mmCIF file of C-alpha atoms and ligand atoms in Angstrom:
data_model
loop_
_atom_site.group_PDB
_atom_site.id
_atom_site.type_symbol
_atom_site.label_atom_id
_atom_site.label_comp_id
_atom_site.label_asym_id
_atom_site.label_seq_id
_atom_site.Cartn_x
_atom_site.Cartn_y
_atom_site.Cartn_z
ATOM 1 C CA UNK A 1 -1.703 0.067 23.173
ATOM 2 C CA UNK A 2 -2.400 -3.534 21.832
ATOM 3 C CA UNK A 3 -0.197 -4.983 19.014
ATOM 4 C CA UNK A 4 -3.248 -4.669 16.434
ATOM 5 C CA UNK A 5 -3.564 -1.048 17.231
ATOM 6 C CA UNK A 6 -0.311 -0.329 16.956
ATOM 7 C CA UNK A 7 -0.069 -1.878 13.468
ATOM 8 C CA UNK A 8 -2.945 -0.161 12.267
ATOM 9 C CA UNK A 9 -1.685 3.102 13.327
ATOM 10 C CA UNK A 10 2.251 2.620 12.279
ATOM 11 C CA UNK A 11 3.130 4.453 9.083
ATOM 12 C CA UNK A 12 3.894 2.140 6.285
ATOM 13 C CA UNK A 13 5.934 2.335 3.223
ATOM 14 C CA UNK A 14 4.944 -0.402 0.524
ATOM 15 C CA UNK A 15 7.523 -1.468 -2.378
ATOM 16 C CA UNK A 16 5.927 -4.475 -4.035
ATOM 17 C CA UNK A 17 3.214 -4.386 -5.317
ATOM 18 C CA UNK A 18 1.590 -5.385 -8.748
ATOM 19 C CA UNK A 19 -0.770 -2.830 -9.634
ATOM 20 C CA UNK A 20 -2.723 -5.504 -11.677
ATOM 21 C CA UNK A 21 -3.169 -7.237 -8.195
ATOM 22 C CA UNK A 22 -4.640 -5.212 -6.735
ATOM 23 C CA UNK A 23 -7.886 -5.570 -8.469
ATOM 24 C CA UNK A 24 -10.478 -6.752 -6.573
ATOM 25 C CA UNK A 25 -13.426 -9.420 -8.110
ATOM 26 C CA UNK A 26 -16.124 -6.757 -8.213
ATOM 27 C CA UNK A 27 -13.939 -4.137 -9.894
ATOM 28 C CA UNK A 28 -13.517 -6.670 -12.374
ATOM 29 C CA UNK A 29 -17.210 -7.075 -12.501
ATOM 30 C CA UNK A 30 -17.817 -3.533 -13.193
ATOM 31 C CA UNK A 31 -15.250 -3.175 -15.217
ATOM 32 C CA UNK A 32 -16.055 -6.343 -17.992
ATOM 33 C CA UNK A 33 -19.663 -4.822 -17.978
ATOM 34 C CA UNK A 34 -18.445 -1.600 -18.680
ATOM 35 C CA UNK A 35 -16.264 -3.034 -21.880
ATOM 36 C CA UNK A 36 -18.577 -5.730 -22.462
ATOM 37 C CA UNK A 37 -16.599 -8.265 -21.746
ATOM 38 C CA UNK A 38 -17.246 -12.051 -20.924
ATOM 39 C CA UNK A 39 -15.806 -13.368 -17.420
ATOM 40 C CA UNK A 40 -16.026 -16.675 -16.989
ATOM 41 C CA UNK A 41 -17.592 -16.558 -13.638
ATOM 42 C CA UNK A 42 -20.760 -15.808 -12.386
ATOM 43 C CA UNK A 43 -20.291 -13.215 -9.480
ATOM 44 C CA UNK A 44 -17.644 -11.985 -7.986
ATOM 45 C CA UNK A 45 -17.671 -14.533 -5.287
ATOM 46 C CA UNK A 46 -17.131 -17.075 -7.854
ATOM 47 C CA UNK A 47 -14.272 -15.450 -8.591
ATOM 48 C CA UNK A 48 -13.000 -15.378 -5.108
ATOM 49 C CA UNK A 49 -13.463 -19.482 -4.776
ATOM 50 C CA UNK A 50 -11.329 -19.720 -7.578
ATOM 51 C CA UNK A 51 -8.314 -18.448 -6.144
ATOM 52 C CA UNK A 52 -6.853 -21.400 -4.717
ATOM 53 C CA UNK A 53 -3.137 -21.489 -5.955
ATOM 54 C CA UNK A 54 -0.554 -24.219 -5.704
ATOM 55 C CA UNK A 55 2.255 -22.593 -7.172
ATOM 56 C CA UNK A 56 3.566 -19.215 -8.927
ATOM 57 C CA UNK A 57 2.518 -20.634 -12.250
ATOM 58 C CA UNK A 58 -1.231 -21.443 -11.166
ATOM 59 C CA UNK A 59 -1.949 -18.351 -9.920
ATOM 60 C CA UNK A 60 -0.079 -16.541 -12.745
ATOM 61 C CA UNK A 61 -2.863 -17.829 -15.371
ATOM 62 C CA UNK A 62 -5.629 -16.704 -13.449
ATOM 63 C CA UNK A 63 -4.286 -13.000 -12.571
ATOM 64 C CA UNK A 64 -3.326 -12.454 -16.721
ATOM 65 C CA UNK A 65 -6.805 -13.602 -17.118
ATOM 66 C CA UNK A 66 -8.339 -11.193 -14.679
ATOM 67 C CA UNK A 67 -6.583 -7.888 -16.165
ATOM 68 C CA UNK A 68 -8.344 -8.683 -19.198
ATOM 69 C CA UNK A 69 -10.826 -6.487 -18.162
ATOM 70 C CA UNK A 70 -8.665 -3.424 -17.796
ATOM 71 C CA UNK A 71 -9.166 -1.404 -21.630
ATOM 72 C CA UNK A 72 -9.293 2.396 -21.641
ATOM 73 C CA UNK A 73 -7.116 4.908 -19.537
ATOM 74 C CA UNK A 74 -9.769 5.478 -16.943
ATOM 75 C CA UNK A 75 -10.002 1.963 -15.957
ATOM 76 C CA UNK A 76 -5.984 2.228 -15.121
ATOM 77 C CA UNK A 77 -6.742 5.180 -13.316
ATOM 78 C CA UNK A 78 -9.699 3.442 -11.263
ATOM 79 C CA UNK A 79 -7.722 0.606 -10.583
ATOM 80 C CA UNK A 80 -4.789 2.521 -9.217
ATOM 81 C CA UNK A 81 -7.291 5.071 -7.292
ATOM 82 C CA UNK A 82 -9.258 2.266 -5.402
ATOM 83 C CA UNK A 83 -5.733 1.204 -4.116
ATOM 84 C CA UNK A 84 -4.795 4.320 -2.821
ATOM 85 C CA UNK A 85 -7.885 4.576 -1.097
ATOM 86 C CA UNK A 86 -6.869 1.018 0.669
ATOM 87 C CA UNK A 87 -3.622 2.767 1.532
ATOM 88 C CA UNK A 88 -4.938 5.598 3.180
ATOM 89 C CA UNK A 89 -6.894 2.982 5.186
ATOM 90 C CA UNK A 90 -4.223 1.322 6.337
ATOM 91 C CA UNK A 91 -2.006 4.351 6.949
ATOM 92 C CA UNK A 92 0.583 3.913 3.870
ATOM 93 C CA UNK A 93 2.341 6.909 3.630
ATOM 94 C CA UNK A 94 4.488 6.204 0.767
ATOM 95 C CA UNK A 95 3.739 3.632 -2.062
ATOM 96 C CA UNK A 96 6.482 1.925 -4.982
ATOM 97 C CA UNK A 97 4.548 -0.187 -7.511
ATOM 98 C CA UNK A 98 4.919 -2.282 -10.164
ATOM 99 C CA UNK A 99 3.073 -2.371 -13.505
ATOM 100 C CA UNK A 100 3.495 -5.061 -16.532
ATOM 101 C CA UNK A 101 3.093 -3.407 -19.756
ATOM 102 C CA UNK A 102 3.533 -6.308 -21.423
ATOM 103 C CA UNK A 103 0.270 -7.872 -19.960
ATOM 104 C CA UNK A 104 -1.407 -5.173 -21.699
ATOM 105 C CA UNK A 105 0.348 -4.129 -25.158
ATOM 106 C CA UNK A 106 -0.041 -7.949 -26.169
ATOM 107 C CA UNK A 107 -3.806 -7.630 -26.075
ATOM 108 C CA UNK A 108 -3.331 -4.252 -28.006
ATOM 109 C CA UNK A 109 -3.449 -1.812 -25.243
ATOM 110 C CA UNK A 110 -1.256 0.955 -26.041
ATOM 111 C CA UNK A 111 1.705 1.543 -23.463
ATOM 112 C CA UNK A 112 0.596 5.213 -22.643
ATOM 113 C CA UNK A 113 -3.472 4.093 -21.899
ATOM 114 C CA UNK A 114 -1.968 2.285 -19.104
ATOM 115 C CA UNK A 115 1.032 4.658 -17.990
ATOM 116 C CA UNK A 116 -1.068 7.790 -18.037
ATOM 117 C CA UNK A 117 -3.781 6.379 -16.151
ATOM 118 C CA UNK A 118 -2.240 4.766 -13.252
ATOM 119 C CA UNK A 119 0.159 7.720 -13.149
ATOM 120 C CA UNK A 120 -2.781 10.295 -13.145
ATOM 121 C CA UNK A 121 -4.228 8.490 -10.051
ATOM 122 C CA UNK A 122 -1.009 8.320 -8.511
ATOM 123 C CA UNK A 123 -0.709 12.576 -9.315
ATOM 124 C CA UNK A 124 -4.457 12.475 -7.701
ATOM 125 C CA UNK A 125 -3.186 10.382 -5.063
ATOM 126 C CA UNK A 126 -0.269 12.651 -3.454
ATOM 127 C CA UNK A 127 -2.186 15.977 -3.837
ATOM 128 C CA UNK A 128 -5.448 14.453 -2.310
ATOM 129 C CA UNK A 129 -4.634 12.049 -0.019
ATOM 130 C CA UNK A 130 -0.849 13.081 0.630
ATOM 131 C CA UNK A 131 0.309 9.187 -0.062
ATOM 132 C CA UNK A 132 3.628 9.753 -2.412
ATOM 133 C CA UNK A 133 4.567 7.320 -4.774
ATOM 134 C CA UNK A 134 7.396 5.419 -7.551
ATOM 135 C CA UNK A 135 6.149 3.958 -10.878
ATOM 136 C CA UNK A 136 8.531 1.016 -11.829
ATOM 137 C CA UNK A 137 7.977 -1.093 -14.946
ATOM 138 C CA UNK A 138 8.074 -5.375 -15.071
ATOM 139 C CA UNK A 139 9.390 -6.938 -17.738
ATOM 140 C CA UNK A 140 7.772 -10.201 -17.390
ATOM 141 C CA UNK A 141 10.393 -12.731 -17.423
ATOM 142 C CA UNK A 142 8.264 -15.611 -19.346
ATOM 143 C CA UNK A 143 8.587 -13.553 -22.953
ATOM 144 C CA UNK A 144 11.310 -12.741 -24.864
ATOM 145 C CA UNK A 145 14.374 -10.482 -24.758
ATOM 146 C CA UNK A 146 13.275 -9.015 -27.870
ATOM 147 C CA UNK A 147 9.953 -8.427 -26.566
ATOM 148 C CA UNK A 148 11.436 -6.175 -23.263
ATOM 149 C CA UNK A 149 13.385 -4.270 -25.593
ATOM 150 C CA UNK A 150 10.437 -2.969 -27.320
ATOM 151 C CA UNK A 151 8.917 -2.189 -23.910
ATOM 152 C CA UNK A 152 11.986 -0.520 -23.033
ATOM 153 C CA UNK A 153 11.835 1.804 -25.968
ATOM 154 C CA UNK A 154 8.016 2.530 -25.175
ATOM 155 C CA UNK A 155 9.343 3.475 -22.066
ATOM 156 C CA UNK A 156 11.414 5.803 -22.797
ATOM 157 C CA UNK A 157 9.350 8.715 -23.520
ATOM 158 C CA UNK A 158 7.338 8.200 -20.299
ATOM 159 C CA UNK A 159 10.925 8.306 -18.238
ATOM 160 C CA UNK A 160 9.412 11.543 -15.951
ATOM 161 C CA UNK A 161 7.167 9.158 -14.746
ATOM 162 C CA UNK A 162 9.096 5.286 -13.842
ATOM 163 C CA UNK A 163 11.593 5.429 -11.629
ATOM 164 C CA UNK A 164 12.915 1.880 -12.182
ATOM 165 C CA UNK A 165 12.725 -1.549 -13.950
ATOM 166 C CA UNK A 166 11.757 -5.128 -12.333
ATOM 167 C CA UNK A 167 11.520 -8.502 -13.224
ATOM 168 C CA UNK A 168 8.330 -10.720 -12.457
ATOM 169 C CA UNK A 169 6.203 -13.319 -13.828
ATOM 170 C CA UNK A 170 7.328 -17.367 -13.843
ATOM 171 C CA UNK A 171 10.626 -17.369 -12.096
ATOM 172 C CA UNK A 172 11.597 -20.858 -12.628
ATOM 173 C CA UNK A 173 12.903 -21.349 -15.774
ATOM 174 C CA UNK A 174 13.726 -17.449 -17.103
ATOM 175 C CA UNK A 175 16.636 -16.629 -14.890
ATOM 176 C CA UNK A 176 18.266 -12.550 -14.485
ATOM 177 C CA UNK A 177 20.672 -13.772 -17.362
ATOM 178 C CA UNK A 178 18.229 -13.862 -19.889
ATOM 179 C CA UNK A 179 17.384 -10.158 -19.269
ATOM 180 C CA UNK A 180 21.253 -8.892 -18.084
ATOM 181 C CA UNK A 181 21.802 -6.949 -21.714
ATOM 182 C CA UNK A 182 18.059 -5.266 -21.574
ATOM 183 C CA UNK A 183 18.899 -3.840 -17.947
ATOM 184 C CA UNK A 184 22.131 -2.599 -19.310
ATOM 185 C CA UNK A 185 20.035 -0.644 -21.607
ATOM 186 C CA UNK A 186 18.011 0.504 -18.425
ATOM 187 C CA UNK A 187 20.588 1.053 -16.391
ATOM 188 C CA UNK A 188 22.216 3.911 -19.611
ATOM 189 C CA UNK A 189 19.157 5.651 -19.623
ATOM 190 C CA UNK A 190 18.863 6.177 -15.708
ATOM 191 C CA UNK A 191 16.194 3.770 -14.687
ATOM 192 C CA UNK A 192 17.144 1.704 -11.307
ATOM 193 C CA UNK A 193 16.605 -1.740 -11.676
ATOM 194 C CA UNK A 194 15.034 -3.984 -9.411
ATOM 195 C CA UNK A 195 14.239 -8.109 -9.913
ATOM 196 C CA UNK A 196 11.783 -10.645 -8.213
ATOM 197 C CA UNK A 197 13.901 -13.414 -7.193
ATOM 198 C CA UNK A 198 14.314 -16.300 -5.078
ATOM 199 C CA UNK A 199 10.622 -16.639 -4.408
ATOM 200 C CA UNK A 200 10.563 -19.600 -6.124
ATOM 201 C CA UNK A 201 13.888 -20.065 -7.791
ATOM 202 C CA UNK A 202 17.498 -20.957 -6.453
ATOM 203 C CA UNK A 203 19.704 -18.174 -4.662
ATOM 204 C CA UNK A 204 22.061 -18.373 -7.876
ATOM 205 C CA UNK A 205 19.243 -15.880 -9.022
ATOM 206 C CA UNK A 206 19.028 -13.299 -5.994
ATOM 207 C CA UNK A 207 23.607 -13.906 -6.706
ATOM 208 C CA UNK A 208 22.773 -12.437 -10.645
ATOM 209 C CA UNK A 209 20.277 -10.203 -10.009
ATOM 210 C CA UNK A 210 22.966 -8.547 -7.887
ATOM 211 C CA UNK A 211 25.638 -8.570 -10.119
ATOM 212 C CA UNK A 212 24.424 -8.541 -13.691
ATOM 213 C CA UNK A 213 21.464 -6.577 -13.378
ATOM 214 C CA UNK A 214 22.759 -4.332 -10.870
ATOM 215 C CA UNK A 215 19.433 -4.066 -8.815
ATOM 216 C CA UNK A 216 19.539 -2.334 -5.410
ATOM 217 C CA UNK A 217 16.677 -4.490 -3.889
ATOM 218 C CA UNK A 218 15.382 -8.162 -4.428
ATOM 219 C CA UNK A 219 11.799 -8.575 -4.178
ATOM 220 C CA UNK A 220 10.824 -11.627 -1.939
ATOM 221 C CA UNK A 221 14.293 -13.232 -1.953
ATOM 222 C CA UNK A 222 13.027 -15.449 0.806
ATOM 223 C CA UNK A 223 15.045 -18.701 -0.556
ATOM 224 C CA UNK A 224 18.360 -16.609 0.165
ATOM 225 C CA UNK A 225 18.492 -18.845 3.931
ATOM 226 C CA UNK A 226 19.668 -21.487 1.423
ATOM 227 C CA UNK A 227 23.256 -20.212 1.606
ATOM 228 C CA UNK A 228 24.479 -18.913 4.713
ATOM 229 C CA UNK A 229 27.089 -16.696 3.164
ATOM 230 C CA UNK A 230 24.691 -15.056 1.067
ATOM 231 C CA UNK A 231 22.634 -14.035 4.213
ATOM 232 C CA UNK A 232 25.596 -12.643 5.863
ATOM 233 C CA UNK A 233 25.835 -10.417 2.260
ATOM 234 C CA UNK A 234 22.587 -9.330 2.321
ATOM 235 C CA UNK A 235 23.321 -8.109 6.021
ATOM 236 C CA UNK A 236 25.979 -6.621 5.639
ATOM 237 C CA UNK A 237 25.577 -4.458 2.615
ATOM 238 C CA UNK A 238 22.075 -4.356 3.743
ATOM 239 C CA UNK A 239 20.168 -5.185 0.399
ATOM 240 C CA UNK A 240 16.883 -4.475 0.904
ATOM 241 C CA UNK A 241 14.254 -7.515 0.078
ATOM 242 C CA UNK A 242 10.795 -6.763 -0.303
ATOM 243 C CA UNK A 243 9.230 -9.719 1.439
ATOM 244 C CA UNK A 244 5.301 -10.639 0.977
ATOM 245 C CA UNK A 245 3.906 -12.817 3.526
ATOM 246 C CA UNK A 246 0.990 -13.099 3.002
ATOM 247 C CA UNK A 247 1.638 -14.321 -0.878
ATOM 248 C CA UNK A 248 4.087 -16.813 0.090
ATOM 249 C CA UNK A 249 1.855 -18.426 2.400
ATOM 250 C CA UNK A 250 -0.868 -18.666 -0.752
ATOM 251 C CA UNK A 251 2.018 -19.623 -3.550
ATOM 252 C CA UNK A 252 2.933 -21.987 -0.868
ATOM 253 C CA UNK A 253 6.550 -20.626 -0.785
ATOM 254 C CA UNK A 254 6.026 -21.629 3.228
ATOM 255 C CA UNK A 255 3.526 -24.049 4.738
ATOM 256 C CA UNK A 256 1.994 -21.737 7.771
ATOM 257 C CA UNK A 257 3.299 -18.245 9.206
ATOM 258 C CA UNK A 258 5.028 -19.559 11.852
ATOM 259 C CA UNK A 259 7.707 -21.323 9.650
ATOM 260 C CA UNK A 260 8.089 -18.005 7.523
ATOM 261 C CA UNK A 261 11.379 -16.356 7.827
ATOM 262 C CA UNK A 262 11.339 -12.960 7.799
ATOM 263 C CA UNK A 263 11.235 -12.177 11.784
ATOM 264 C CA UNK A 264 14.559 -14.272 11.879
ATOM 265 C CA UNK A 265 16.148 -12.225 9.034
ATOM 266 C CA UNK A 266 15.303 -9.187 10.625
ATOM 267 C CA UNK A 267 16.251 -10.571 13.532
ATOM 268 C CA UNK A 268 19.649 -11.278 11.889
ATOM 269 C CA UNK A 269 20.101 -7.387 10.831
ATOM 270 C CA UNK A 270 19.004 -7.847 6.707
ATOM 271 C CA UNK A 271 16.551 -5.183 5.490
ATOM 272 C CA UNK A 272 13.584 -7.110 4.709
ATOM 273 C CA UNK A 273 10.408 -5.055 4.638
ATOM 274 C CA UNK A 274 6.448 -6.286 4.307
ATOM 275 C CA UNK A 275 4.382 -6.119 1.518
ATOM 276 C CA UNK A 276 1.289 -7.253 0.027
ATOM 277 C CA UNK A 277 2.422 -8.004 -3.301
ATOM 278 C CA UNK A 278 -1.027 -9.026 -5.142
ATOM 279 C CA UNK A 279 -3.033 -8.482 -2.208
ATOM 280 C CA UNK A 280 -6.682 -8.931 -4.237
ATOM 281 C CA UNK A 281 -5.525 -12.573 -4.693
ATOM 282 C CA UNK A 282 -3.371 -13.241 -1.765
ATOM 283 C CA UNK A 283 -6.358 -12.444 1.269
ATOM 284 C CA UNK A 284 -4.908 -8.665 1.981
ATOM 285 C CA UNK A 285 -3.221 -5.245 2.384
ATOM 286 C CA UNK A 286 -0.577 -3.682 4.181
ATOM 287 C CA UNK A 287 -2.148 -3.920 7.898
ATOM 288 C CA UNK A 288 -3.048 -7.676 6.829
ATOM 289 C CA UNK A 289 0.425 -8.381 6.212
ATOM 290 C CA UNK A 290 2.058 -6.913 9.124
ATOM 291 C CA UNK A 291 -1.052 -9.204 11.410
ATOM 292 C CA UNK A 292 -0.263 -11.999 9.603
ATOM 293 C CA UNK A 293 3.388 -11.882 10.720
ATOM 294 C CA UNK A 294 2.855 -10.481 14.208
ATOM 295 C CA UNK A 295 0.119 -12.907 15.134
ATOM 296 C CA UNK A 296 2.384 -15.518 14.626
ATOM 297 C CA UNK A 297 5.938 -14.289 15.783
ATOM 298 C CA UNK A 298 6.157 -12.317 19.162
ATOM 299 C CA UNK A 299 7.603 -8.988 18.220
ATOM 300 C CA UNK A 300 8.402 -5.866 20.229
ATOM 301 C CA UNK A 301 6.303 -2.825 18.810
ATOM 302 C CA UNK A 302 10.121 -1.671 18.058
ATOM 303 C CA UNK A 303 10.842 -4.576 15.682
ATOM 304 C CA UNK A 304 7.225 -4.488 14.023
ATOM 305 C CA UNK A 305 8.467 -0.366 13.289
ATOM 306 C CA UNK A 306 11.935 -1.548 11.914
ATOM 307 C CA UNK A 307 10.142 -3.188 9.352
ATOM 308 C CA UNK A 308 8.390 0.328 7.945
ATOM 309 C CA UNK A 309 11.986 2.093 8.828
ATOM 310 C CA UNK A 310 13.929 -0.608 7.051
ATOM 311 C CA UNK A 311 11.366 0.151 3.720
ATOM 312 C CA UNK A 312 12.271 4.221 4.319
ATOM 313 C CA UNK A 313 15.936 3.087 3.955
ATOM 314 C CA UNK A 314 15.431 0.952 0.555
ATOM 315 C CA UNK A 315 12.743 3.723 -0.979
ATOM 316 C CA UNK A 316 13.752 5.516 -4.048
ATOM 317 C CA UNK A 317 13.274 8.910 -2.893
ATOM 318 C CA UNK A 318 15.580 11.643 -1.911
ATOM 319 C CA UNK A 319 17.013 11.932 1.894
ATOM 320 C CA UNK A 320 14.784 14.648 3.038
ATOM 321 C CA UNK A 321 11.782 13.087 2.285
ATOM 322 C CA UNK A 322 13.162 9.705 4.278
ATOM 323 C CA UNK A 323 13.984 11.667 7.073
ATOM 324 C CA UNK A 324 10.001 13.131 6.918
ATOM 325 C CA UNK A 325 8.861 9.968 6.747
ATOM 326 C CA UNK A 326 11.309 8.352 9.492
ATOM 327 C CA UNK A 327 9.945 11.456 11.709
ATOM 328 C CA UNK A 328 6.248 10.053 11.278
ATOM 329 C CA UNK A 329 7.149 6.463 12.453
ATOM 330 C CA UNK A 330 9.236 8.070 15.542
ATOM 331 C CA UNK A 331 6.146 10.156 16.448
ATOM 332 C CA UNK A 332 4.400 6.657 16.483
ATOM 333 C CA UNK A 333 6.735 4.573 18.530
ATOM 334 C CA UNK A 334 6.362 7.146 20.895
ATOM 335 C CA UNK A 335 2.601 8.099 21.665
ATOM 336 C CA UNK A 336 2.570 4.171 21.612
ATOM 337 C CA UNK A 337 4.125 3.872 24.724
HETATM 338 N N1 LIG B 1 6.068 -13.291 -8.493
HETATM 339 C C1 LIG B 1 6.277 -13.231 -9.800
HETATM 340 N N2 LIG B 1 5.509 -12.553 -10.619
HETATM 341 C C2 LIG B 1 4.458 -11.895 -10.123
HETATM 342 C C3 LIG B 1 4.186 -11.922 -8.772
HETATM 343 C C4 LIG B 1 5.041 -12.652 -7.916
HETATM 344 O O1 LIG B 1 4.887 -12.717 -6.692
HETATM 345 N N3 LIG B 1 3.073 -11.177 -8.599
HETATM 346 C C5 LIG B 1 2.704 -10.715 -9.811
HETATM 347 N N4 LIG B 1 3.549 -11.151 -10.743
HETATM 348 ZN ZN1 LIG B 2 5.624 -9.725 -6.844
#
């Protein structure tokens, strides 16, 4: 069996990704016609041509922009339901994602609109399509302390359904210690905490994620190869980062695949797992990802399975149901030989 095969046919766990991108330009066609709202493109290939990012920051404004379009319940729900149909595609058995209230309840969207519908899909999506799933909530990092608190407290009555809190939006600038006394407040009412860092920003902030906001995975954490010591860390207590290659090739986090780090961290015993991360803007999904990487770096089909039992490991469910899912990617390996 060919490498491409092989990835399409590998179970695969996903743990970052931002609902919000994963809406794709004609969604967001159909869905400012069905609110009547204005876009300011014409189609949705327009829209595609327009994502050409430099940075985090660039292609932050367009993706706030884009969710715009998402109003009532259902619209959450279709969102999160056309993504679970790209999972089932791609053969991911067991999702994690993010949401960002915030990008919502500052346009006037009430919290539970968009926690009931993308948790109703999710529901829909583990009795109908057996995919199970995590709901974790983003504070986004460019607003105010005050401002997560309140989401925090909207949270709270929805705790049945989130699992954990992150960090996202402009890294640069709003560093773990500006949110350490809000993820105290998490961490009392039994929500695991998570935090994007070291995407963009210096490896003091994958250091304080760890130790003031107590997270138990770094998303990206890429930049951590800037301190040797912290690398031997993250191996050794094996923190889990949830790496997205395909978005730090567009954010320009690295200049081609073939400079990108992750098959030398694995390589080097760290749990880093693939992702798609905001895979309507970044050029793909799960399978994408794991191509993008393997087309690039020779792998054994062994090493290209690590990465899907190394995301088992760092999932937020209970032992048993790692163990299922470790028994699917076994089965793999094996009729792949
Ligand atoms: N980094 C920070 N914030 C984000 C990202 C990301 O990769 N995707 C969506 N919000
Ligand atoms: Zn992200």
């Amino acid at each position: 069996m060919n490498h491409t095969s092989f990835i399409q046919q590998l179970p695969k766990v996903e743990l970052h990704l931002h609902i919000e991108g994963s809406l794709e330009p004609e969604m967001m066609f159909e869905l400012a016609q069905r609110n009547h709202i204005a876009l300011p493109y014409d189609s949705p290939q327009a829209v595609k041509e327009a994502y050409q990012f430099h940075n985090l920051q660039s292609f932050l404004d367009i993706y706030y922009q884009g969710a715009n379009v998402l109003i009532h319940e259902q619209d959450f729900y279709d969102l999160t339901w056309a993504y679970l149909l790209r999972c089932q595609q791609d053969n991911v058995i067991h999702t994690e994602i993010f949401f960002d209230p915030q990008t919502h309840t500052e346009r006037g969207i009430a919290f539970d609109t968009v926690v009931n519908g993308i948790y109703r899909a999710l529901q829909d999506g583990e009795k109908q399509l057996g995919i199970s799933s995590q709901l974790i909530m983003c504070f986004l990092r460019h607003l105010d302390e005050d401002s997560a608190f309140a989401t925090l407290e909207l949270a709270l009555p929805h705790k049945d359904k989130i699992v954990g809190v992150g960090l996202d939006s402009s890294e640069l600038g709003h560093p773990p210690e500006k949110f350490q006394r809000v993820f105290e407040k998490a961490l009392a009412e039994g929500f695991l905490t998570v935090a994007h860092a070291g995407e963009e920003g210096p490896v003091s902030n994958i250091y304080n994620s760890l130790s003031l906001l107590k997270t138990t995975r770094i998303d990206h954490g890429v930049r951590c190869v800037d301190d040797p010591q912290l690398v031997q860390q993250l191996a050794e207590q094996r923190i889990p980062l949830t790496v997205c290659p395909l978005s730090n090739l567009k954010l320009k986090v690295f200049e081609t695949m073939d400079e990108h780090n992750i098959v030398e961290l694995l390589r080097q015993g760290l749990c880093v797992t693939i992702n798609s991360d905001d895979p309507s803007y970044f050029g793909g999904y799960m399978t994408d990802n794991f191509l993008a990487v393997a087309n690039a770096h020779s792998m054994t089909k062994q090493e290209l399975a690590q990465f899907t039992l190394n995301a088992i490991e760092a999932s937020f469910v209970d032992e048993a149901h790692k163990q299922r899912m470790v028994d699917k990617v076994v089965a793999a390996l094996s009729s792949a030989e």
